[in-house]
Amino acid sequence: MPNGRGRVTLQIIADHLSVSTATVSLALRGSPLVAEATRLRVQQIAREMGYSYNRSAASLRTDRTNILGVGFHDITNPYFAELLAAIEETATAHGRSILLGTYAESLERQDRVLSTLKEYRPDGMIICAAGGSTPEAFDHLIAAGVPLVQLSREIIGLDLDFVGSDDRQGTVLAVEHLIALGHRRIAFLSESQSISTGRNRYAGYCGTLARHDMPLDPAIVYSAYGTRENGLKGIQAVLDVDDPPTAAVCFNDLTAFGAMMGLRHRGLEAGVDFSLIGCDDVQEAAQWYPALTTIKNFQAEMGHKSAEFLIKRIAEPDAPTRRLLLTPELVLRATTAPPRR
Amino acid sequence: MPNGRGRVTLQIIADHLSVSTATVSLALRGSPLVAEATRLRVQQIAREMGYSYNRSAASLRTDRTNILGVGFHDITNPYFAELLAAIEETATAHGRSILLGTYAESLERQDRVLSTLKEYRPDGMIICAAGGSTPEAFDHLIAAGVPLVQLSREIIGLDLDFVGSDDRQGTVLAVEHLIALGHRRIAFLSESQSISTGRNRYAGYCGTLARHDMPLDPAIVYSAYGTRENGLKGIQAVLDVDDPPTAAVCFNDLTAFGAMMGLRHRGLEAGVDFSLIGCDDVQEAAQWYPALTTIKNFQAEMGHKSAEFLIKRIAEPDAPTRRLLLTPELVLRATTAPPRR
């Protein structure tokens, strides 16, 4: 048995069996042009020798690598982990594998990661851009003809396939629910203008307040990235203002989880003393106690769809671009209630 | 500008500039053999035309793909997400990218995923095997000479590099801490024999009870995979026995998070009415309220080291195998206290 890498070639198998390399090649592909006995013998020997189909060589012949590149901000955030798991599932079902790059909201790191991914000649890429990205950051991919799909976050000015959620509508549902319960002072936690999800979710908040003639009070809007830690800080900040809110809409579930911790630090309980609504409905949201009322954004479907969009785009590079906005739903659980007093 | 994939070749750039393909090739590699003006001109045109270095072609020349395959159970589990993020960080620092496959504890899916990853000719692979895996599942990779590193979970009988945690020792620390606080009825939640981490963590529990002449009571050992949901169910199951425990050691943090929810369902509070210890110290553990007392398993270091081990193994395929067991530490937070009464 050979010990090193890539040493078992068609030639070696052919020599070993005293047949032609063409016969070995056909046999390994299960061609009926080769007698069954020979075919089985070739396949058995190839397996014993540790022969592996060489995708690098095959991809030069077919101009396909069957790799889908995925560029994400941070996979330790469960929202992105759920998207990635769904993309991988669909990719696998279509015989593709995922090449992963992450950049932690750093534009400079995103540049490097996307360039590196490109060098592997993926058949296409799914990108959730770092905050603050401009269309120019993707010019080199577009110029190279790499099929691209934007996921969740949308860069204005890029004419690319996009799969995301109707984020503005999600927050409208959240604020309407709180107003219907009787809340009049509603905070927004983890406001961020650097990503489209941040802008759209916040716009839904502002618009709904305006429609109900409720003032927008910057003192109860906490600006920060959507992390647990910022939820913890944010809730304390808005509770410290003179006329504190009785409820808060959070940019995402992570912020809401942090805010629930922050409430408990103050001896307050979500759904009793204060109302909280998250956004995304990550798996964890249903398992909290009290379970989190939140906006369901269908990460699994979003991930599946983005991979399907990409596979379609690879097959039809010149088709018109498509834009899919999933419609979010309010999931009522236990963290919202009428205001106390 | 060309619209399709892979159409811009050295030849096209060479024709466009009326130079040789050798000049273009050298210029793109920044060779001093090409005059600076030409070099800059070639690089600019290549960029404008969307030329991308072709790793498929390069990998046939060098027998390196610079891809590291990673086979994991489930990346929506934060323990694995943290390991993966660290692997990706180290891989990127060494000019490698990550090809990802997941198999959700399914042996059949693991077989398919590992075979597929192999076809991309990764320079090596990091594997955290599905529960119940036998050494034979990896024979085809070993026969093909793929450098392998086992991470976190160890398959008995495989002579491969391994990076993990001294899991037995972690649980010893946990149980000793609870005994020192005065607990005499200590449950174990999410016991599982199908993975090495499960066997070793449980062995640490059994061994420490024995050393203190405390009986092992199967009624307060809850057997299940380590999920939030099983923690929620497990705590309720052990609280329902005639002589309920006053504390529990959990297989992992996810189980402990679920158990904290379960306690709250019963109107009990971790760290006041009942003591809980997790295992892993995922980022979330510190952010809970009460913050989780747990065993720190250093996922970031484990992930970094596994990638370093693999890169070393690729460079020296015949070096003796190495085994690194990180030493876990008890992190005291707020979920443990002396028993009530």
XYZ file of C-alpha atoms in Angstrom:
682
model
C 0.000 0.000 0.000
C 1.386 3.427 -0.841
C 1.949 5.674 2.115
C 2.117 9.169 0.617
C -0.578 11.399 -0.884
C -2.005 11.185 -4.354
C 0.376 8.455 -5.501
C -2.273 6.007 -6.699
C -3.051 6.952 -10.269
C -5.092 5.326 -12.998
C -1.757 4.272 -14.498
C -0.709 2.366 -11.371
C -4.027 0.541 -11.199
C -3.848 -0.184 -14.933
C -0.317 -1.569 -14.644
C -1.297 -3.669 -11.666
C -4.150 -5.293 -13.617
C -2.499 -5.229 -17.040
C -5.330 -3.258 -18.598
C -5.412 0.193 -20.222
C -5.891 3.400 -18.233
C -9.010 4.013 -20.341
C -10.449 0.733 -19.067
C -9.643 1.705 -15.478
C -11.203 5.102 -15.957
C -14.387 3.661 -17.470
C -14.564 0.907 -14.840
C -14.287 3.402 -11.999
C -17.147 5.376 -13.512
C -19.205 2.162 -13.740
C -19.349 2.234 -17.535
C -21.177 -0.678 -19.212
C -18.444 -0.616 -21.877
C -16.285 -2.603 -19.459
C -17.130 -6.252 -18.658
C -18.652 -6.599 -15.230
C -15.902 -8.880 -13.879
C -13.234 -6.370 -14.924
C -15.249 -3.500 -13.545
C -15.614 -5.110 -10.127
C -11.934 -6.109 -10.091
C -10.808 -2.554 -10.932
C -13.094 -1.054 -8.325
C -11.883 -3.492 -5.676
C -8.193 -2.891 -6.412
C -8.725 0.863 -6.544
C -10.358 0.723 -3.136
C -7.616 -1.481 -1.683
C -4.929 0.815 -3.036
C -6.667 3.854 -1.578
C -7.394 5.458 -4.945
C -9.518 8.554 -4.652
C -11.242 10.356 -7.473
C -9.273 13.543 -8.024
C -11.553 16.544 -7.987
C -8.724 18.940 -8.826
C -8.059 17.119 -12.074
C -11.751 16.610 -12.739
C -12.504 20.269 -12.143
C -9.953 21.313 -14.758
C -11.703 19.022 -17.231
C -15.238 20.148 -16.362
C -14.619 23.721 -15.169
C -16.666 22.849 -12.074
C -15.283 22.365 -8.582
C -18.574 21.541 -6.850
C -17.458 23.874 -4.088
C -19.754 26.614 -2.812
C -17.936 29.366 -0.948
C -19.679 30.854 2.081
C -18.548 34.166 3.573
C -20.020 34.963 6.981
C -19.530 37.403 9.787
C -19.366 34.992 12.745
C -20.559 31.411 13.073
C -20.585 31.374 16.886
C -23.708 33.537 16.590
C -26.544 30.960 16.463
C -28.411 32.922 13.777
C -25.504 32.407 11.383
C -24.844 28.856 12.579
C -28.444 27.975 11.713
C -28.145 29.613 8.283
C -24.871 27.791 7.617
C -26.253 24.408 8.714
C -29.152 24.833 6.272
C -26.864 25.898 3.411
C -24.655 22.883 4.026
C -27.682 20.578 4.028
C -28.918 21.813 0.650
C -25.410 21.908 -0.812
C -24.787 18.295 0.241
C -28.102 17.213 -1.247
C -26.881 18.689 -4.547
C -23.428 17.089 -4.384
C -21.669 20.305 -3.375
C -19.430 21.031 -0.401
C -18.990 24.216 1.577
C -15.784 26.206 1.748
C -16.099 28.543 4.714
C -14.642 31.951 5.479
C -15.462 34.322 8.342
C -14.501 37.943 8.960
C -15.996 39.156 12.223
C -17.409 42.433 10.778
C -13.926 43.482 9.613
C -13.962 44.955 6.105
C -10.261 44.369 5.690
C -10.580 40.722 6.751
C -13.592 40.309 4.469
C -11.475 41.478 1.526
C -8.808 38.908 2.283
C -11.264 36.067 2.963
C -13.272 36.639 -0.214
C -10.107 36.796 -2.326
C -8.858 33.557 -0.828
C -12.174 31.784 -1.314
C -12.180 32.962 -4.943
C -8.817 31.316 -5.597
C -10.359 27.906 -4.948
C -12.648 28.566 -7.929
C -15.892 27.824 -6.129
C -18.786 27.324 -8.527
C -20.403 30.201 -6.656
C -20.530 32.016 -3.324
C -23.090 32.946 -0.699
C -22.184 36.115 1.133
C -23.490 37.811 4.213
C -21.467 40.999 4.026
C -19.630 42.623 6.923
C -21.226 45.765 8.353
C -20.399 48.902 6.375
C -19.555 47.042 3.134
C -19.844 49.020 -0.097
C -20.687 47.507 -3.510
C -17.071 48.015 -4.667
C -15.898 45.322 -2.227
C -17.519 42.736 -4.495
C -16.359 44.141 -7.853
C -13.466 41.703 -8.161
C -15.810 38.730 -7.664
C -18.320 40.061 -10.165
C -15.560 40.839 -12.682
C -14.276 37.280 -12.291
C -17.776 36.025 -13.109
C -18.280 34.238 -9.782
C -22.000 33.545 -9.295
C -23.023 35.295 -6.070
C -26.018 35.267 -3.727
C -26.441 37.764 -0.915
C -27.931 36.309 2.230
C -29.769 38.139 5.031
C -27.849 41.394 4.664
C -28.238 43.373 1.449
C -25.741 45.833 0.020
C -27.534 48.706 -1.674
C -26.415 49.099 -5.265
C -25.466 45.487 -5.940
C -27.576 43.784 -8.598
C -27.229 40.271 -7.173
C -29.607 37.501 -6.142
C -30.739 38.093 -2.579
C -32.474 35.955 0.012
C -33.509 37.575 3.248
C -36.352 38.439 5.537
C -38.749 41.358 5.400
C -37.015 42.816 8.420
C -38.983 46.040 8.595
C -42.245 44.108 8.685
C -40.910 41.935 11.533
C -40.384 44.914 13.802
C -43.756 46.368 12.806
C -45.377 43.168 14.129
C -43.362 43.415 17.342
C -44.182 47.061 18.075
C -47.855 46.657 17.120
C -48.109 43.756 19.578
C -46.640 45.828 22.406
C -48.883 48.794 21.646
C -51.923 46.499 21.580
C -50.922 45.292 25.067
C -50.996 48.904 26.240
C -47.325 49.867 26.195
C -46.550 53.519 25.410
C -42.839 53.721 26.269
C -41.084 51.134 24.099
C -37.293 50.951 23.888
C -35.194 49.657 20.978
C -32.071 47.694 21.925
C -29.036 47.202 19.667
C -29.770 49.764 17.015
C -27.183 49.647 14.222
C -27.165 51.449 10.857
C -24.180 49.632 9.377
C -26.120 46.558 8.187
C -29.345 46.378 6.192
C -31.057 44.182 8.812
C -30.221 46.811 11.412
C -31.547 49.695 9.323
C -34.727 47.878 8.305
C -35.594 46.567 11.748
C -35.091 50.012 13.248
C -37.122 51.611 10.445
C -40.033 49.319 11.320
C -39.829 50.561 14.914
C -39.709 54.250 13.980
C -42.500 53.911 11.426
C -44.865 52.137 13.776
C -44.321 54.655 16.581
C -45.028 57.456 14.093
C -48.204 55.784 12.842
C -49.463 55.737 16.427
C -48.362 59.330 17.057
C -45.894 58.154 19.653
C -42.661 60.176 19.943
C -39.297 58.651 19.053
C -37.154 59.175 22.155
C -33.404 58.686 21.512
C -32.895 58.205 25.274
C -34.516 54.779 25.041
C -32.799 53.718 21.805
C -29.594 51.851 22.642
C -27.097 51.806 19.751
C -24.796 48.780 19.598
C -24.117 45.523 17.748
C -26.590 42.770 18.546
C -24.785 40.699 21.143
C -25.827 39.205 24.497
C -23.470 41.577 26.229
C -24.987 44.616 24.563
C -28.473 43.421 25.495
C -27.358 43.253 29.118
C -25.894 46.765 28.966
C -28.706 48.177 26.848
C -31.564 47.210 29.134
C -29.769 48.752 32.113
C -29.127 51.948 30.177
C -32.776 52.418 29.197
C -34.036 51.508 32.683
C -31.868 54.297 34.079
C -33.602 57.137 32.211
C -36.035 59.400 34.083
C -39.163 58.002 32.482
C -38.128 54.388 31.845
C -39.815 52.203 29.190
C -42.161 49.332 30.083
C -41.136 47.255 27.077
C -38.351 46.787 24.552
C -38.005 45.531 21.007
C -34.609 43.944 20.405
C -32.642 43.856 17.156
C -32.127 40.114 17.614
C -32.659 37.240 20.064
C -29.108 37.491 21.406
C -29.824 41.047 22.533
C -33.073 39.845 24.134
C -31.291 37.048 26.014
C -28.833 39.581 27.384
C -31.689 41.928 28.272
C -33.441 39.130 30.218
C -30.265 38.680 32.255
C -30.129 42.423 32.808
C -33.719 42.457 34.072
C -32.947 39.683 36.534
C -29.972 41.651 37.818
C -32.506 44.366 38.726
C -34.883 41.851 40.300
C -37.286 42.208 37.374
C -38.824 39.402 35.377
C -39.512 39.458 31.627
C -43.207 38.932 30.899
C -44.177 40.135 34.381
C -42.446 43.420 35.170
C -41.227 44.252 31.681
C -42.052 43.100 28.153
C -39.356 41.956 25.744
C -39.507 40.849 22.117
C -36.558 39.284 20.314
C -35.983 38.790 16.625
C -34.957 35.664 14.628
C -36.380 32.839 16.746
C -33.106 30.939 17.087
C -33.599 27.453 18.557
C -32.675 28.664 22.024
C -35.557 31.184 22.141
C -38.214 28.523 22.763
C -36.127 26.900 25.494
C -35.663 29.931 27.718
C -37.664 30.341 30.837
C -39.666 32.445 30.412
C -39.681 31.430 26.744
C -38.957 34.373 24.461
C -41.673 36.090 22.450
C -39.936 36.843 19.180
C -40.111 37.392 15.430
C -39.555 34.187 13.497
C -37.227 34.726 10.534
C -37.045 31.148 9.210
C -33.266 30.698 9.146
C -33.549 27.116 7.880
C -35.667 28.140 4.916
C -33.508 31.200 4.255
C -30.352 29.047 4.199
C -31.933 26.377 1.986
C -33.266 28.973 -0.437
C -29.957 30.805 -0.711
C -28.222 27.557 -1.710
C -30.981 26.780 -4.217
C -30.703 30.288 -5.655
C -26.959 29.846 -6.038
C -27.243 26.459 -7.733
C -29.751 27.938 -10.162
C -27.515 30.956 -10.774
C -24.555 28.664 -11.540
C -26.676 26.842 -14.113
C -28.061 30.051 -15.627
C -25.501 32.824 -15.142
C -27.366 35.253 -17.368
C -30.860 34.859 -15.870
C -32.384 38.032 -14.348
C -31.496 38.506 -10.671
C -34.017 37.328 -8.117
C -34.948 38.702 -4.719
C -36.742 36.606 -2.111
C -38.021 38.262 1.061
C -39.462 35.763 3.526
C -42.349 37.084 5.581
C -41.576 37.052 9.301
C -44.101 35.933 11.912
C -44.709 36.958 15.498
C -44.271 33.997 17.863
C -46.115 34.673 21.096
C -44.462 33.093 24.128
C -44.014 34.312 27.669
C -41.975 37.536 27.735
C -44.720 40.004 26.840
C -47.707 41.137 28.937
C -49.676 44.336 29.564
C -47.645 46.994 31.408
C -47.639 46.802 35.193
C -49.416 49.663 37.083
C -15.094 42.262 -19.627
C -15.714 38.501 -19.939
C -18.935 37.351 -18.399
C -18.429 33.579 -17.952
C -16.276 31.626 -15.504
C -12.576 30.905 -15.813
C -12.276 32.462 -19.263
C -9.459 34.865 -18.420
C -6.241 32.925 -18.883
C -2.580 33.911 -18.860
C -2.763 33.649 -22.659
C -5.519 36.244 -22.923
C -3.651 38.671 -20.713
C -0.438 37.993 -22.645
C -2.150 38.623 -25.999
C -3.738 41.788 -24.691
C -0.350 43.181 -23.647
C 1.707 41.585 -26.417
C 4.035 39.854 -23.975
C 4.722 36.154 -23.349
C 2.630 34.021 -20.992
C 5.816 33.399 -18.994
C 6.122 37.145 -18.425
C 2.512 37.334 -17.308
C 2.977 34.377 -14.960
C 6.131 35.862 -13.418
C 4.564 39.324 -13.164
C 1.510 37.976 -11.359
C 3.817 36.288 -8.855
C 5.664 39.589 -8.334
C 8.916 38.219 -9.740
C 11.841 40.700 -9.923
C 12.730 39.119 -13.289
C 10.040 41.327 -14.832
C 10.532 45.085 -15.075
C 8.447 46.944 -12.510
C 6.424 48.895 -15.081
C 5.464 45.665 -16.883
C 4.712 43.950 -13.600
C 2.325 46.695 -12.508
C 0.702 46.842 -15.944
C 0.118 43.059 -15.988
C -1.280 43.085 -12.463
C -3.598 45.963 -13.262
C -4.917 44.379 -16.473
C -5.321 41.003 -14.744
C -7.356 42.680 -12.037
C -9.466 44.613 -14.522
C -10.119 41.454 -16.531
C -11.109 39.557 -13.409
C -8.218 37.093 -13.615
C -8.054 34.797 -10.626
C -5.183 32.529 -9.700
C -6.389 29.000 -10.402
C -5.908 26.795 -7.376
C -7.138 23.704 -9.206
C -4.364 24.024 -11.746
C -1.838 25.039 -9.103
C -2.761 22.109 -6.889
C -2.087 19.637 -9.686
C 1.366 21.184 -10.055
C 2.174 21.231 -6.338
C 0.061 18.320 -5.039
C -1.312 20.713 -2.424
C -4.822 22.130 -2.357
C -4.413 24.267 0.788
C -7.797 22.955 1.845
C -8.305 21.491 5.308
C -11.395 19.299 5.590
C -13.375 19.512 8.823
C -15.930 16.842 9.732
C -18.202 17.776 12.644
C -21.353 16.537 14.289
C -23.340 19.788 14.451
C -22.203 23.388 14.239
C -25.335 24.874 15.795
C -23.988 23.511 19.087
C -21.865 26.409 20.404
C -19.128 24.035 21.621
C -18.503 22.943 18.017
C -19.043 26.441 16.625
C -16.286 27.693 18.941
C -13.943 24.859 17.908
C -14.657 25.530 14.233
C -14.099 29.275 14.559
C -10.689 28.608 16.138
C -9.726 26.063 13.465
C -10.682 28.523 10.760
C -8.621 31.263 12.406
C -5.468 29.152 12.528
C -6.053 27.727 9.051
C -6.436 31.226 7.592
C -3.264 32.385 9.353
C -1.476 29.529 7.563
C -3.006 30.279 4.151
C -5.452 27.381 4.284
C -9.232 27.339 3.917
C -11.825 25.125 5.556
C -14.037 22.691 3.683
C -16.866 21.798 6.035
C -19.006 18.691 6.410
C -21.509 17.831 9.153
C -23.323 14.605 9.969
C -25.574 15.096 12.999
C -24.388 11.907 14.806
C -25.409 9.757 11.830
C -22.800 7.111 10.973
C -24.192 6.664 7.491
C -24.111 10.407 6.833
C -20.580 10.586 8.265
C -19.465 7.945 5.741
C -20.848 9.953 2.864
C -19.542 13.293 4.114
C -15.999 12.021 4.716
C -15.879 10.369 1.270
C -17.040 13.564 -0.365
C -14.552 15.711 1.539
C -11.789 13.279 0.507
C -12.580 13.777 -3.171
C -11.582 17.432 -2.893
C -8.079 16.227 -1.963
C -7.792 18.293 1.196
C -4.203 18.472 2.443
C -5.584 16.943 5.631
C -8.693 16.605 7.762
C -9.805 17.344 11.312
C -12.515 14.997 12.492
C -14.781 14.928 15.475
C -16.379 11.528 14.905
C -20.078 10.760 15.172
C -21.168 8.836 18.261
C -20.641 5.073 17.945
C -17.958 5.357 15.238
C -15.560 2.406 14.903
C -11.964 2.655 13.640
C -12.939 0.962 10.357
C -14.956 4.031 9.356
C -11.656 5.846 8.821
C -9.761 3.071 6.997
C -10.413 4.507 3.552
C -8.994 7.882 4.584
C -5.929 6.298 6.155
C -5.414 4.040 3.116
C -5.582 7.110 0.882
C -2.862 8.685 2.996
C -4.966 11.660 4.112
C -3.337 13.299 7.150
C -5.899 13.193 9.978
C -6.306 14.755 13.396
C -9.005 13.673 15.819
C -10.538 16.507 17.798
C -12.352 16.342 21.149
C -13.758 12.839 20.619
C -11.318 9.939 20.396
C -11.958 6.629 18.658
C -10.285 3.826 20.552
C -7.944 1.837 18.318
C -7.053 4.613 15.887
C -3.404 5.629 15.926
C -3.963 9.227 14.914
C -2.985 12.617 16.250
C -5.511 13.697 18.864
C -6.301 16.997 20.548
C -8.840 17.003 23.338
C -9.497 17.724 26.944
C -8.818 15.568 29.997
C -12.555 15.038 30.327
C -12.439 12.642 33.252
C -10.413 15.132 35.274
C -12.951 17.870 34.498
C -15.797 15.950 36.103
C -13.581 15.005 39.062
C -13.128 18.747 39.740
C -16.873 19.299 39.454
C -17.906 16.497 41.808
C -15.162 17.314 44.328
C -16.390 20.904 44.444
C -19.971 19.811 45.156
C -18.868 17.351 47.834
C -16.736 20.052 49.472
C -19.865 22.246 49.606
C -21.634 19.462 51.509
C -23.689 17.774 48.769
C -24.260 14.027 49.187
C -26.915 13.349 46.517
C -25.403 14.449 43.198
C -27.122 13.698 39.892
C -25.478 13.290 36.484
C -27.398 14.727 33.532
C -26.938 13.648 29.887
C -24.946 10.475 30.392
C -23.908 8.928 27.054
C -21.533 6.032 26.362
C -21.411 6.437 22.584
C -18.753 9.173 22.554
C -15.427 9.292 24.372
C -16.207 12.627 26.020
C -19.399 11.066 27.399
C -17.627 7.976 28.736
C -14.769 9.928 30.285
C -16.890 12.613 31.916
C -19.180 9.981 33.389
C -16.185 7.925 34.550
C -14.910 10.953 36.467
C -18.286 11.187 38.216
C -18.416 7.482 39.136
C -14.794 7.410 40.283
C -15.146 10.453 42.542
C -18.320 9.141 44.186
C -16.528 5.820 44.824
C -13.504 7.554 46.304
C -15.827 9.257 48.787
C -17.737 6.015 49.497
C -20.879 7.514 48.027
C -23.224 5.110 46.236
C -23.844 5.376 42.504
C -27.626 5.635 42.168
C -28.899 4.986 38.622
C -32.168 6.748 39.531
C -30.344 10.107 39.484
C -28.291 9.430 36.353
C -30.190 10.716 33.311
C -29.058 9.105 30.050
C -29.391 11.248 26.911
C -27.460 13.314 24.383
C -26.231 16.643 25.727
C -28.847 19.100 24.488
C -30.752 21.941 26.145
C -33.939 19.974 25.797
C -32.470 16.937 27.534
C -31.214 19.121 30.370
C -34.746 20.425 30.834
C -36.166 16.900 30.894
C -33.306 15.417 32.911
C -33.546 17.814 35.843
C -37.275 17.178 36.134
C -36.714 13.408 36.020
C -34.165 13.408 38.835
C -36.190 15.868 40.959
C -39.102 13.411 40.775
C -37.330 10.530 42.527
C -38.163 9.767 46.184
C -34.921 11.085 47.592
C -34.088 13.861 45.104
C -30.535 15.168 44.623
C -29.412 18.597 45.845
C -26.961 19.079 42.993
C -26.179 17.915 39.473
C -23.131 17.618 37.274
C -23.989 18.057 33.598
C -22.267 16.464 30.619
C -22.065 19.892 28.972
C -23.164 23.504 29.308
C -26.145 23.024 27.006
C -27.520 20.424 29.404
C -26.925 22.815 32.296
C -28.748 25.667 30.520
C -31.719 23.375 29.978
C -31.547 22.249 33.608
C -31.621 25.879 34.802
C -34.822 26.376 32.816
C -36.224 23.181 34.352
C -35.446 24.437 37.850
C -37.251 27.700 37.160
C -40.280 25.765 35.937
C -40.361 24.259 39.437
C -39.882 27.623 41.119
C -36.313 26.716 42.074
C -33.229 28.805 41.485
C -29.787 27.476 40.557
C -27.195 28.473 43.136
C -29.860 28.948 45.817
C -32.136 25.895 45.935
C -30.073 23.567 43.829
C -26.457 23.437 42.632
C -25.564 22.941 38.976
C -22.228 22.578 37.215
C -21.866 22.638 33.456
C -18.978 21.546 31.284
C -17.114 23.378 28.432
C -17.519 27.032 29.407
C -19.028 28.139 26.109
C -19.209 31.937 25.793
C -22.830 31.968 26.898
C -22.045 30.393 30.294
C -20.618 33.591 31.756
C -23.559 35.640 30.493
C -26.334 33.678 32.178
C -28.028 34.944 35.260
C -27.134 33.313 37.536
C -23.827 32.842 35.681
C -22.969 29.178 35.264
C -20.306 27.470 37.360
C -18.636 25.149 34.867
C -15.566 23.266 33.703
C -13.514 25.278 31.240
C -12.362 23.153 28.305
C -10.549 25.819 26.284
C -12.315 25.359 22.942
C -10.311 28.156 21.308
C -6.994 26.568 22.261
C -8.239 23.101 21.343
C -9.318 24.295 17.893
C -6.073 26.226 17.289
C -3.952 23.271 18.384
C -5.817 20.783 16.216
C -5.144 22.929 13.151
C -1.491 23.296 14.140
C -1.218 19.533 14.644
C -2.693 18.962 11.203
C -0.388 21.428 9.482
C 2.583 19.730 11.160
C 1.286 16.283 10.165
C 0.931 17.403 6.537
C 4.570 18.552 6.578
C 5.811 15.399 8.317
C 3.476 12.508 7.432
C 5.754 9.912 9.011
C 6.340 11.624 12.374
C 5.125 9.697 15.459
C 1.522 10.431 16.375
C 0.919 13.036 19.065
C -1.747 13.296 21.713
C -2.535 16.559 23.496
C -4.895 16.571 26.463
C -5.623 20.058 27.716
C -6.176 20.298 31.451
C -9.655 21.569 32.309
C -10.289 24.109 35.052
C -13.200 24.697 37.407
C -14.704 28.168 36.875
C -16.616 29.217 39.982
C -19.599 31.418 39.222
C -23.055 31.571 40.752
C -24.871 28.251 40.302
C -23.310 26.304 43.164
C -23.790 26.749 46.926
C -24.036 24.542 50.022
C -27.205 22.424 50.093
C -30.306 24.060 51.546
C -31.700 22.680 54.903
